[in-house]
């Protein structure tokens, strides 16, 4: 009986050690942390996509953590100026959800922070998750309210947000022809720059899924950087395949801190 209990406790300890890899060495604070967010909103009862929703209360804790521990907030266009600088963080938001304006903007203002918004141009009533997997067609992303052009202009004018490209329709690149890929990836930059009278220098691969041809399209364009959804800290020697630190709505604050320090939370 005692042996069974000891084995059970050992198993729990092993599982927790894999879930939260606190024993894993921290990455140098001279590697920029590019944080990946989607929505800043409270979880809806029974709703899917909870991993994409960081609550406003938790988001404020994130901002307090960076602010109180001496991290400098930058936009992605500034990344090249901070190679090997200590404690630099770039907050990024993917897709263009309305709560980035209603919930994130006031908090970013409060903590004197800034961020980069990777905006999908055809974002209204567009459930792009179905493009990656037809079984994903839950309609949740289509129903989620997106930013209006007026919201976006105000966010840029505030000086807090800059825009990054995230394609026109959020295609699944492996199923997209080379010609369409080029149009989606490069034309979105021109559209955003003209519509919002701003400079767009960074790109985010839709779903974080890309191959070497996609990297080459971005590299040979006028983009200066591109982010993936691969987890980790930024490697300046690979500016077109930058890893990001995932901010998950399923994480507690302890898990968030592990992610910032180590680039990822754990193995399970
Ligand atoms: Zn996206």
Short mmCIF file of C-alpha atoms and ligand atoms in Angstrom, two decimals:
data_model
loop_
_atom_site.label_atom_id
_atom_site.label_comp_id
_atom_site.label_asym_id
_atom_site.label_seq_id
_atom_site.Cartn_x
_atom_site.Cartn_y
_atom_site.Cartn_z
CA UNK A 1 0.00 0.00 0.00
CA UNK A 2 2.77 2.41 1.01
CA UNK A 3 4.77 1.46 -2.10
CA UNK A 4 1.72 2.10 -4.31
CA UNK A 5 1.27 5.51 -2.70
CA UNK A 6 4.96 6.35 -3.18
CA UNK A 7 4.77 5.37 -6.87
CA UNK A 8 1.59 7.46 -7.28
CA UNK A 9 3.25 10.52 -5.68
CA UNK A 10 6.37 10.04 -7.86
CA UNK A 11 4.17 9.88 -10.96
CA UNK A 12 2.42 13.11 -9.99
CA UNK A 13 5.79 14.81 -9.43
CA UNK A 14 7.09 13.56 -12.81
CA UNK A 15 3.93 14.71 -14.62
CA UNK A 16 4.04 18.16 -12.99
CA UNK A 17 7.76 18.43 -13.84
CA UNK A 18 6.95 17.74 -17.48
CA UNK A 19 3.92 20.07 -17.50
CA UNK A 20 5.86 22.92 -15.90
CA UNK A 21 9.53 22.62 -16.85
CA UNK A 22 10.82 24.79 -13.99
CA UNK A 23 14.05 22.77 -13.95
CA UNK A 24 14.81 23.66 -17.60
CA UNK A 25 17.51 26.39 -17.91
CA UNK A 26 16.27 29.93 -18.58
CA UNK A 27 17.19 31.57 -21.86
CA UNK A 28 19.47 34.63 -21.79
CA UNK A 29 17.54 37.85 -21.16
CA UNK A 30 19.58 39.29 -24.07
CA UNK A 31 17.31 37.32 -26.41
CA UNK A 32 14.21 39.37 -27.24
CA UNK A 33 10.92 37.89 -26.13
CA UNK A 34 8.30 38.27 -28.87
CA UNK A 35 5.00 37.58 -27.11
CA UNK A 36 2.13 36.16 -29.16
CA UNK A 37 -1.42 37.18 -28.21
CA UNK A 38 -4.72 36.85 -30.06
CA UNK A 39 -7.72 38.01 -27.96
CA UNK A 40 -7.76 39.90 -24.66
CA UNK A 41 -11.13 38.88 -23.27
CA UNK A 42 -12.71 36.84 -20.53
CA UNK A 43 -13.50 33.22 -21.34
CA UNK A 44 -17.07 32.65 -22.47
CA UNK A 45 -18.84 29.72 -20.77
CA UNK A 46 -18.59 26.65 -23.02
CA UNK A 47 -16.75 28.58 -25.71
CA UNK A 48 -13.95 27.10 -27.77
CA UNK A 49 -10.65 28.82 -28.50
CA UNK A 50 -10.06 29.55 -24.81
CA UNK A 51 -6.31 29.22 -25.39
CA UNK A 52 -6.52 32.26 -27.65
CA UNK A 53 -8.30 34.37 -24.99
CA UNK A 54 -6.11 35.93 -22.30
CA UNK A 55 -8.34 37.68 -19.77
CA UNK A 56 -7.85 41.43 -19.27
CA UNK A 57 -6.94 40.75 -15.61
CA UNK A 58 -4.21 38.29 -16.61
CA UNK A 59 -3.00 40.56 -19.43
CA UNK A 60 -2.56 43.37 -16.90
CA UNK A 61 -0.50 40.99 -14.74
CA UNK A 62 1.72 40.28 -17.75
CA UNK A 63 2.23 44.01 -18.33
CA UNK A 64 2.95 44.58 -14.63
CA UNK A 65 5.51 41.75 -14.70
CA UNK A 66 7.42 43.27 -17.63
CA UNK A 67 7.08 46.80 -16.26
CA UNK A 68 8.19 45.93 -12.70
CA UNK A 69 11.11 43.76 -13.82
CA UNK A 70 12.76 46.31 -16.09
CA UNK A 71 11.76 44.96 -19.52
CA UNK A 72 11.62 47.47 -22.40
CA UNK A 73 8.61 47.28 -24.71
CA UNK A 74 9.35 47.65 -28.44
CA UNK A 75 7.49 47.37 -31.73
CA UNK A 76 8.68 44.80 -34.27
CA UNK A 77 10.09 47.51 -36.56
CA UNK A 78 12.52 48.40 -33.74
CA UNK A 79 13.82 44.85 -33.29
CA UNK A 80 16.93 45.41 -35.40
CA UNK A 81 18.00 48.28 -33.08
CA UNK A 82 18.02 46.04 -30.01
CA UNK A 83 20.26 43.13 -30.97
CA UNK A 84 21.80 41.74 -27.78
CA UNK A 85 20.11 44.41 -25.64
CA UNK A 86 19.00 43.14 -22.24
CA UNK A 87 15.34 42.58 -21.32
CA UNK A 88 13.51 43.60 -24.49
CA UNK A 89 9.95 42.44 -25.17
CA UNK A 90 7.81 42.88 -28.29
CA UNK A 91 4.09 42.27 -27.71
CA UNK A 92 2.33 41.02 -30.85
CA UNK A 93 -1.36 40.48 -31.56
CA UNK A 94 -2.54 38.28 -34.44
CA UNK A 95 -5.61 38.61 -36.70
CA UNK A 96 -7.38 41.82 -35.53
CA UNK A 97 -9.96 41.14 -32.80
CA UNK A 98 -12.09 44.05 -31.51
CA UNK A 99 -10.96 43.45 -27.92
CA UNK A 100 -7.45 44.52 -28.91
CA UNK A 101 -8.98 48.01 -29.08
CA UNK A 102 -11.50 47.82 -26.23
CA UNK A 103 -9.42 45.84 -23.70
CA UNK A 104 -5.74 45.80 -24.71
CA UNK A 105 -5.25 49.41 -25.84
CA UNK A 106 -6.21 51.06 -22.49
CA UNK A 107 -3.96 48.67 -20.55
CA UNK A 108 -1.03 49.19 -22.91
CA UNK A 109 -1.51 52.94 -22.44
CA UNK A 110 -1.58 52.54 -18.65
CA UNK A 111 1.79 50.75 -18.61
CA UNK A 112 3.40 52.91 -21.30
CA UNK A 113 3.75 49.83 -23.49
CA UNK A 114 3.50 49.32 -27.24
CA UNK A 115 2.63 46.45 -29.57
CA UNK A 116 2.48 45.18 -33.14
CA UNK A 117 -0.82 44.10 -34.69
CA UNK A 118 -0.62 41.46 -37.44
CA UNK A 119 -3.84 42.28 -39.23
CA UNK A 120 -5.88 40.13 -41.63
CA UNK A 121 -7.45 42.39 -44.25
CA UNK A 122 -10.58 40.29 -44.99
CA UNK A 123 -11.25 39.56 -41.33
CA UNK A 124 -14.98 40.19 -40.89
CA UNK A 125 -17.16 37.05 -40.88
CA UNK A 126 -14.14 35.01 -41.94
CA UNK A 127 -13.61 31.70 -40.09
CA UNK A 128 -10.16 30.88 -41.44
CA UNK A 129 -9.72 27.91 -39.10
CA UNK A 130 -11.73 25.86 -41.62
CA UNK A 131 -8.98 26.40 -44.21
CA UNK A 132 -6.52 24.52 -42.04
CA UNK A 133 -8.93 21.78 -41.02
CA UNK A 134 -12.53 21.54 -42.36
CA UNK A 135 -13.59 19.92 -39.07
CA UNK A 136 -12.71 23.14 -37.26
CA UNK A 137 -15.65 25.01 -38.73
CA UNK A 138 -17.24 25.95 -35.43
CA UNK A 139 -17.98 29.51 -36.55
CA UNK A 140 -16.38 30.87 -33.39
CA UNK A 141 -13.79 32.90 -35.26
CA UNK A 142 -16.36 34.20 -37.74
CA UNK A 143 -18.66 35.36 -34.91
CA UNK A 144 -15.84 36.98 -32.97
CA UNK A 145 -16.01 40.74 -33.51
CA UNK A 146 -13.08 42.18 -35.40
CA UNK A 147 -11.50 45.63 -35.45
CA UNK A 148 -12.99 48.28 -37.73
CA UNK A 149 -10.72 50.39 -39.90
CA UNK A 150 -11.54 53.37 -37.63
CA UNK A 151 -10.44 51.40 -34.54
CA UNK A 152 -7.18 50.53 -36.27
CA UNK A 153 -6.48 54.10 -37.38
CA UNK A 154 -6.99 55.28 -33.79
CA UNK A 155 -4.67 52.54 -32.48
CA UNK A 156 -1.94 53.61 -34.90
CA UNK A 157 -2.46 57.32 -34.21
CA UNK A 158 -2.07 56.67 -30.48
CA UNK A 159 1.54 55.69 -31.18
CA UNK A 160 0.97 52.50 -29.20
CA UNK A 161 0.34 50.10 -32.09
CA UNK A 162 2.05 49.52 -35.40
CA UNK A 163 0.75 47.23 -38.12
CA UNK A 164 2.26 44.05 -39.50
CA UNK A 165 1.11 41.95 -42.47
CA UNK A 166 -0.85 38.74 -41.88
CA UNK A 167 -2.12 38.19 -45.46
CA UNK A 168 -5.39 39.25 -47.05
CA UNK A 169 -7.64 36.22 -46.30
CA UNK A 170 -5.54 34.15 -43.82
CA UNK A 171 -4.96 31.24 -46.26
CA UNK A 172 -3.49 27.87 -45.36
CA UNK A 173 -0.23 28.32 -47.29
CA UNK A 174 0.45 24.62 -48.07
CA UNK A 175 -2.81 24.56 -50.11
CA UNK A 176 -2.10 27.86 -51.88
CA UNK A 177 -0.50 28.31 -55.31
CA UNK A 178 2.79 30.20 -55.51
CA UNK A 179 1.08 33.02 -57.40
CA UNK A 180 -1.68 33.36 -54.78
CA UNK A 181 0.85 33.14 -51.95
CA UNK A 182 2.85 36.02 -53.38
CA UNK A 183 -0.32 38.07 -53.75
CA UNK A 184 -1.55 37.28 -50.22
CA UNK A 185 1.81 37.89 -48.53
CA UNK A 186 3.08 40.90 -50.46
CA UNK A 187 -0.06 42.76 -51.51
CA UNK A 188 -1.39 42.86 -47.93
CA UNK A 189 1.59 45.11 -47.06
CA UNK A 190 0.72 47.58 -49.85
CA UNK A 191 -2.98 47.59 -48.92
CA UNK A 192 -2.27 48.25 -45.23
CA UNK A 193 0.29 50.95 -45.98
CA UNK A 194 -2.06 52.82 -48.29
CA UNK A 195 -5.23 52.39 -46.26
CA UNK A 196 -3.72 53.47 -42.95
CA UNK A 197 -0.95 55.73 -44.25
CA UNK A 198 1.67 53.83 -42.26
CA UNK A 199 4.76 51.69 -42.75
CA UNK A 200 4.49 47.91 -42.51
CA UNK A 201 7.81 46.10 -42.05
CA UNK A 202 6.97 42.80 -40.35
CA UNK A 203 4.91 39.75 -41.35
CA UNK A 204 3.29 36.80 -39.52
CA UNK A 205 2.75 33.48 -41.34
CA UNK A 206 -0.94 32.46 -41.10
CA UNK A 207 -1.35 29.56 -38.64
CA UNK A 208 2.44 29.77 -38.26
CA UNK A 209 2.68 27.23 -41.06
CA UNK A 210 5.25 27.95 -43.76
CA UNK A 211 7.99 26.36 -45.82
CA UNK A 212 11.31 27.57 -47.25
CA UNK A 213 9.60 28.93 -50.39
CA UNK A 214 7.42 31.13 -48.19
CA UNK A 215 10.48 32.37 -46.30
CA UNK A 216 12.11 33.21 -49.63
CA UNK A 217 9.06 35.19 -50.77
CA UNK A 218 9.22 37.28 -47.60
CA UNK A 219 13.01 37.57 -47.62
CA UNK A 220 13.06 38.87 -51.21
CA UNK A 221 10.36 41.48 -50.44
CA UNK A 222 10.50 44.72 -48.51
CA UNK A 223 9.66 43.09 -45.18
CA UNK A 224 12.38 43.30 -42.54
CA UNK A 225 11.17 40.47 -40.29
CA UNK A 226 8.65 37.64 -40.05
CA UNK A 227 7.29 35.79 -37.03
CA UNK A 228 6.18 32.18 -36.69
CA UNK A 229 4.20 30.37 -34.02
CA UNK A 230 7.20 28.18 -33.16
CA UNK A 231 7.79 28.56 -29.45
CA UNK A 232 10.97 30.11 -28.17
CA UNK A 233 12.98 33.31 -27.83
CA UNK A 234 14.02 35.40 -30.84
CA UNK A 235 17.14 34.53 -32.80
CA UNK A 236 18.29 37.67 -34.63
CA UNK A 237 20.22 35.58 -37.14
CA UNK A 238 16.92 34.23 -38.48
CA UNK A 239 14.83 37.42 -38.88
CA UNK A 240 12.34 35.74 -41.23
CA UNK A 241 11.63 32.77 -38.96
CA UNK A 242 11.40 34.42 -35.55
CA UNK A 243 10.08 32.28 -32.73
CA UNK A 244 7.55 33.67 -30.30
CA UNK A 245 6.58 33.12 -26.68
CA UNK A 246 2.97 31.94 -26.61
CA UNK A 247 0.60 33.77 -24.26
CA UNK A 248 -2.08 31.17 -23.63
CA UNK A 249 -5.46 31.83 -22.08
CA UNK A 250 -5.13 28.43 -20.40
CA UNK A 251 -2.03 29.45 -18.44
CA UNK A 252 -1.84 30.62 -14.85
CA UNK A 253 0.67 33.33 -13.94
CA UNK A 254 3.30 30.76 -12.94
CA UNK A 255 3.14 29.18 -16.41
CA UNK A 256 3.36 32.63 -18.02
CA UNK A 257 6.56 33.37 -16.08
CA UNK A 258 8.07 30.04 -17.10
CA UNK A 259 7.28 30.80 -20.72
CA UNK A 260 8.94 34.23 -20.55
CA UNK A 261 12.07 32.91 -18.85
CA UNK A 262 12.47 29.66 -20.81
CA UNK A 263 10.64 30.42 -24.07
CA UNK A 264 8.13 27.65 -23.44
CA UNK A 265 6.07 26.35 -20.53
CA UNK A 266 6.66 22.60 -20.44
CA UNK A 267 6.55 19.35 -22.37
CA UNK A 268 2.90 18.28 -21.92
ZN1 LIG B 1 -3.72 34.32 -37.62
#
